[in-house]
Amino acid sequence: MLRTEERQRLARERREEREKQHAAKETQILEKERKAKLQYEKQLEERQRKLKEMKQKEEQRRAAVEEKRKQKIEEEKERYEAVLHRTLERSQRLETRQKRWSWGGSVTPDSESKTASKRSPSTANLKQAEAAVSKCLSSSAALLNTSDRTRRSQLSPLDSSVISRLLAPTQASLARSKSAATLSAD
């Protein structure tokens, strides 16, 4: 009887020991799962944070590129307007020179200011300014081609060479103005 009680007690103790070990193992497993879950959540948060940062950087980069593109367009527009303005000024100077050296008479200050005010460029009237340039250029070319030939034949050789020398830069300016006008029309 003592032996059976002893055996039962030992069996009970072993069973309790196994249960304690089993409970400890379960606790360890649960703890490992909890730690793994926390680590996974941390990694997930870190990934989301990095993605958010990457998106912000990408948006900043896009905004910088867009700003640079707008700035470039604005600079090109200003450059175009400056070229157009210079072309108009050259054509006005050319017209003034032609009137000054023509046999039809001299240029009065009133007529000069009127033609200058007619052809002064503004950003709102660029199309009109281009039309004025092309009109001025075509009329100047017509003047050069027709009336100068007949006049030169009536001049002395000395006068003819002086006039030819004076008209040479004018024709170059005319060619430059014409090419600038065609560029601006494109």
GROMACS .gro file of C-alpha atoms in nm:
model
  186
    1MET     CA    1   0.000   0.000   0.000
    2LEU     CA    2   0.280   0.236   0.078
    3ARG     CA    3   0.441   0.156  -0.245
    4THR     CA    4   0.130   0.231  -0.448
    5GLU     CA    5   0.081   0.562  -0.270
    6GLU     CA    6   0.446   0.641  -0.330
    7ARG     CA    7   0.407   0.553  -0.697
    8GLN     CA    8   0.093   0.764  -0.730
    9ARG     CA    9   0.263   1.057  -0.558
   10LEU     CA   10   0.566   1.030  -0.786
   11ALA     CA   11   0.338   0.998  -1.090
   12ARG     CA   12   0.144   1.306  -0.977
   13GLU     CA   13   0.465   1.503  -0.926
   14ARG     CA   14   0.588   1.402  -1.271
   15ARG     CA   15   0.256   1.501  -1.422
   16GLU     CA   16   0.263   1.838  -1.243
   17GLU     CA   17   0.624   1.888  -1.355
   18ARG     CA   18   0.525   1.810  -1.714
   19GLU     CA   19   0.232   2.052  -1.692
   20LYS     CA   20   0.460   2.323  -1.553
   21GLN     CA   21   0.708   2.264  -1.837
   22HIS     CA   22   0.425   2.260  -2.088
   23ALA     CA   23   0.285   2.588  -1.944
   24ALA     CA   24   0.635   2.743  -1.949
   25LYS     CA   25   0.677   2.637  -2.313
   26GLU     CA   26   0.340   2.784  -2.403
   27THR     CA   27   0.434   3.107  -2.225
   28GLN     CA   28   0.762   3.118  -2.418
   29ILE     CA   29   0.582   3.055  -2.745
   30LEU     CA   30   0.328   3.327  -2.671
   31GLU     CA   31   0.607   3.567  -2.578
   32LYS     CA   32   0.793   3.487  -2.900
   33GLU     CA   33   0.475   3.540  -3.101
   34ARG     CA   34   0.411   3.873  -2.928
   35LYS     CA   35   0.770   3.987  -2.996
   36ALA     CA   36   0.747   3.873  -3.358
   37LYS     CA   37   0.419   4.059  -3.398
   38LEU     CA   38   0.569   4.377  -3.248
   39GLN     CA   39   0.871   4.351  -3.474
   40TYR     CA   40   0.649   4.297  -3.779
   41GLU     CA   41   0.442   4.603  -3.688
   42LYS     CA   42   0.760   4.807  -3.642
   43GLN     CA   43   0.891   4.697  -3.979
   44LEU     CA   44   0.556   4.776  -4.138
   45GLU     CA   45   0.554   5.125  -3.985
   46GLU     CA   46   0.915   5.181  -4.094
   47ARG     CA   47   0.830   5.072  -4.449
   48GLN     CA   48   0.528   5.302  -4.458
   49ARG     CA   49   0.737   5.590  -4.325
   50LYS     CA   50   1.003   5.531  -4.591
   51LEU     CA   51   0.738   5.510  -4.864
   52LYS     CA   52   0.588   5.836  -4.742
   53GLU     CA   53   0.930   6.003  -4.743
   54MET     CA   54   0.999   5.873  -5.093
   55LYS     CA   55   0.664   6.009  -5.214
   56GLN     CA   56   0.738   6.348  -5.060
   57LYS     CA   57   1.083   6.357  -5.219
   58GLU     CA   58   0.936   6.257  -5.555
   59GLU     CA   59   0.672   6.529  -5.529
   60GLN     CA   60   0.936   6.785  -5.434
   61ARG     CA   61   1.150   6.675  -5.728
   62ARG     CA   62   0.853   6.699  -5.965
   63ALA     CA   63   0.764   7.043  -5.829
   64ALA     CA   64   1.126   7.156  -5.876
   65VAL     CA   65   1.130   7.021  -6.232
   66GLU     CA   66   0.798   7.190  -6.308
   67GLU     CA   67   0.922   7.518  -6.159
   68LYS     CA   68   1.240   7.495  -6.364
   69ARG     CA   69   1.037   7.424  -6.679
   70LYS     CA   70   0.812   7.724  -6.614
   71GLN     CA   71   1.116   7.943  -6.549
   72LYS     CA   72   1.276   7.825  -6.874
   73ILE     CA   73   0.958   7.899  -7.068
   74GLU     CA   74   0.942   8.245  -6.909
   75GLU     CA   75   1.306   8.313  -7.000
   76GLU     CA   76   1.246   8.198  -7.358
   77LYS     CA   77   0.940   8.422  -7.377
   78GLU     CA   78   1.140   8.721  -7.250
   79ARG     CA   79   1.421   8.642  -7.496
   80TYR     CA   80   1.167   8.620  -7.780
   81GLU     CA   81   1.012   8.953  -7.681
   82ALA     CA   82   1.357   9.114  -7.661
   83VAL     CA   83   1.446   8.984  -8.009
   84LEU     CA   84   1.116   9.111  -8.142
   85HIS     CA   85   1.172   9.449  -7.976
   86ARG     CA   86   1.524   9.477  -8.121
   87THR     CA   87   1.394   9.378  -8.464
   88LEU     CA   88   1.128   9.646  -8.449
   89GLU     CA   89   1.382   9.907  -8.340
   90ARG     CA   90   1.615   9.810  -8.625
   91SER     CA   91   1.337   9.828  -8.879
   92GLN     CA   92   1.233  10.170  -8.747
   93ARG     CA   93   1.594  10.290  -8.769
   94LEU     CA   94   1.613  10.149  -9.120
   95GLU     CA   95   1.294  10.330  -9.219
   96THR     CA   96   1.424  10.654  -9.068
   97ARG     CA   97   1.753  10.622  -9.258
   98GLN     CA   98   1.575  10.552  -9.583
   99LYS     CA   99   1.350  10.854  -9.539
  100ARG     CA  100   1.647  11.069  -9.444
  101TRP     CA  101   1.845  10.971  -9.755
  102SER     CA  102   1.554  10.952  -9.997
  103TRP     CA  103   1.499  11.221 -10.257
  104GLY     CA  104   1.141  11.264 -10.146
  105GLY     CA  105   1.230  11.499  -9.863
  106SER     CA  106   1.347  11.494  -9.505
  107VAL     CA  107   1.185  11.335  -9.207
  108THR     CA  108   1.011  11.564  -8.963
  109PRO     CA  109   1.020  11.491  -8.589
  110ASP     CA  110   0.640  11.454  -8.584
  111SER     CA  111   0.636  11.184  -8.850
  112GLU     CA  112   0.916  10.997  -8.674
  113SER     CA  113   0.733  10.992  -8.341
  114LYS     CA  114   0.409  10.886  -8.512
  115THR     CA  115   0.571  10.589  -8.684
  116ALA     CA  116   0.754  10.496  -8.366
  117SER     CA  117   0.435  10.508  -8.161
  118LYS     CA  118   0.253  10.307  -8.427
  119ARG     CA  119   0.510  10.033  -8.415
  120SER     CA  120   0.602  10.029  -8.047
  121PRO     CA  121   0.580   9.666  -7.934
  122SER     CA  122   0.378   9.556  -7.638
  123THR     CA  123   0.327   9.210  -7.506
  124ALA     CA  124  -0.045   9.232  -7.577
  125ASN     CA  125   0.005   9.331  -7.944
  126LEU     CA  126   0.288   9.102  -8.055
  127LYS     CA  127   0.096   8.985  -8.362
  128GLN     CA  128   0.037   9.344  -8.474
  129ALA     CA  129   0.404   9.425  -8.418
  130GLU     CA  130   0.509   9.129  -8.633
  131ALA     CA  131   0.274   9.243  -8.909
  132ALA     CA  132   0.418   9.595  -8.887
  133VAL     CA  133   0.773   9.458  -8.917
  134SER     CA  134   0.694   9.248  -9.221
  135LYS     CA  135   0.504   9.536  -9.383
  136CYS     CA  136   0.791   9.774  -9.313
  137LEU     CA  137   1.044   9.525  -9.447
  138SER     CA  138   0.852   9.458  -9.766
  139SER     CA  139   0.799   9.829  -9.836
  140SER     CA  140   1.166   9.901  -9.762
  141ALA     CA  141   1.275   9.626  -9.997
  142ALA     CA  142   1.049   9.761 -10.270
  143LEU     CA  143   1.193  10.110 -10.222
  144LEU     CA  144   1.547   9.978 -10.246
  145ASN     CA  145   1.486   9.773 -10.557
  146THR     CA  146   1.297  10.027 -10.770
  147SER     CA  147   1.366  10.390 -10.693
  148ASP     CA  148   1.738  10.360 -10.606
  149ARG     CA  149   1.831  10.217 -10.946
  150THR     CA  150   1.672  10.500 -11.135
  151ARG     CA  151   1.820  10.762 -10.901
  152ARG     CA  152   2.168  10.615 -10.920
  153SER     CA  153   2.171  10.633 -11.297
  154GLN     CA  154   2.112  11.013 -11.271
  155LEU     CA  155   2.387  11.071 -11.011
  156SER     CA  156   2.753  11.146 -11.060
  157PRO     CA  157   2.994  10.855 -10.995
  158LEU     CA  158   3.109  11.011 -10.666
  159ASP     CA  159   2.754  11.058 -10.537
  160SER     CA  160   2.663  10.712 -10.655
  161SER     CA  161   2.951  10.550 -10.461
  162VAL     CA  162   2.865  10.749 -10.144
  163ILE     CA  163   2.504  10.638 -10.162
  164SER     CA  164   2.603  10.277 -10.230
  165ARG     CA  165   2.832  10.283  -9.927
  166LEU     CA  166   2.555  10.426  -9.711
  167LEU     CA  167   2.301  10.170  -9.829
  168ALA     CA  168   2.524   9.864  -9.776
  169PRO     CA  169   2.471   9.831  -9.397
  170THR     CA  170   2.104   9.908  -9.446
  171GLN     CA  171   2.062   9.609  -9.673
  172ALA     CA  172   2.242   9.386  -9.419
  173SER     CA  173   2.016   9.518  -9.144
  174LEU     CA  174   1.720   9.453  -9.369
  175ALA     CA  175   1.827   9.093  -9.421
  176ARG     CA  176   1.876   9.042  -9.045
  177SER     CA  177   1.539   9.199  -8.969
  178LYS     CA  178   1.373   8.983  -9.231
  179SER     CA  179   1.525   8.664  -9.089
  180ALA     CA  180   1.433   8.765  -8.734
  181ALA     CA  181   1.078   8.835  -8.846
  182THR     CA  182   1.050   8.494  -9.010
  183LEU     CA  183   1.192   8.330  -8.698
  184SER     CA  184   0.945   8.510  -8.476
  185ALA     CA  185   0.658   8.420  -8.710
  186ASP     CA  186   0.749   8.050  -8.672
   0.00000   0.00000   0.00000
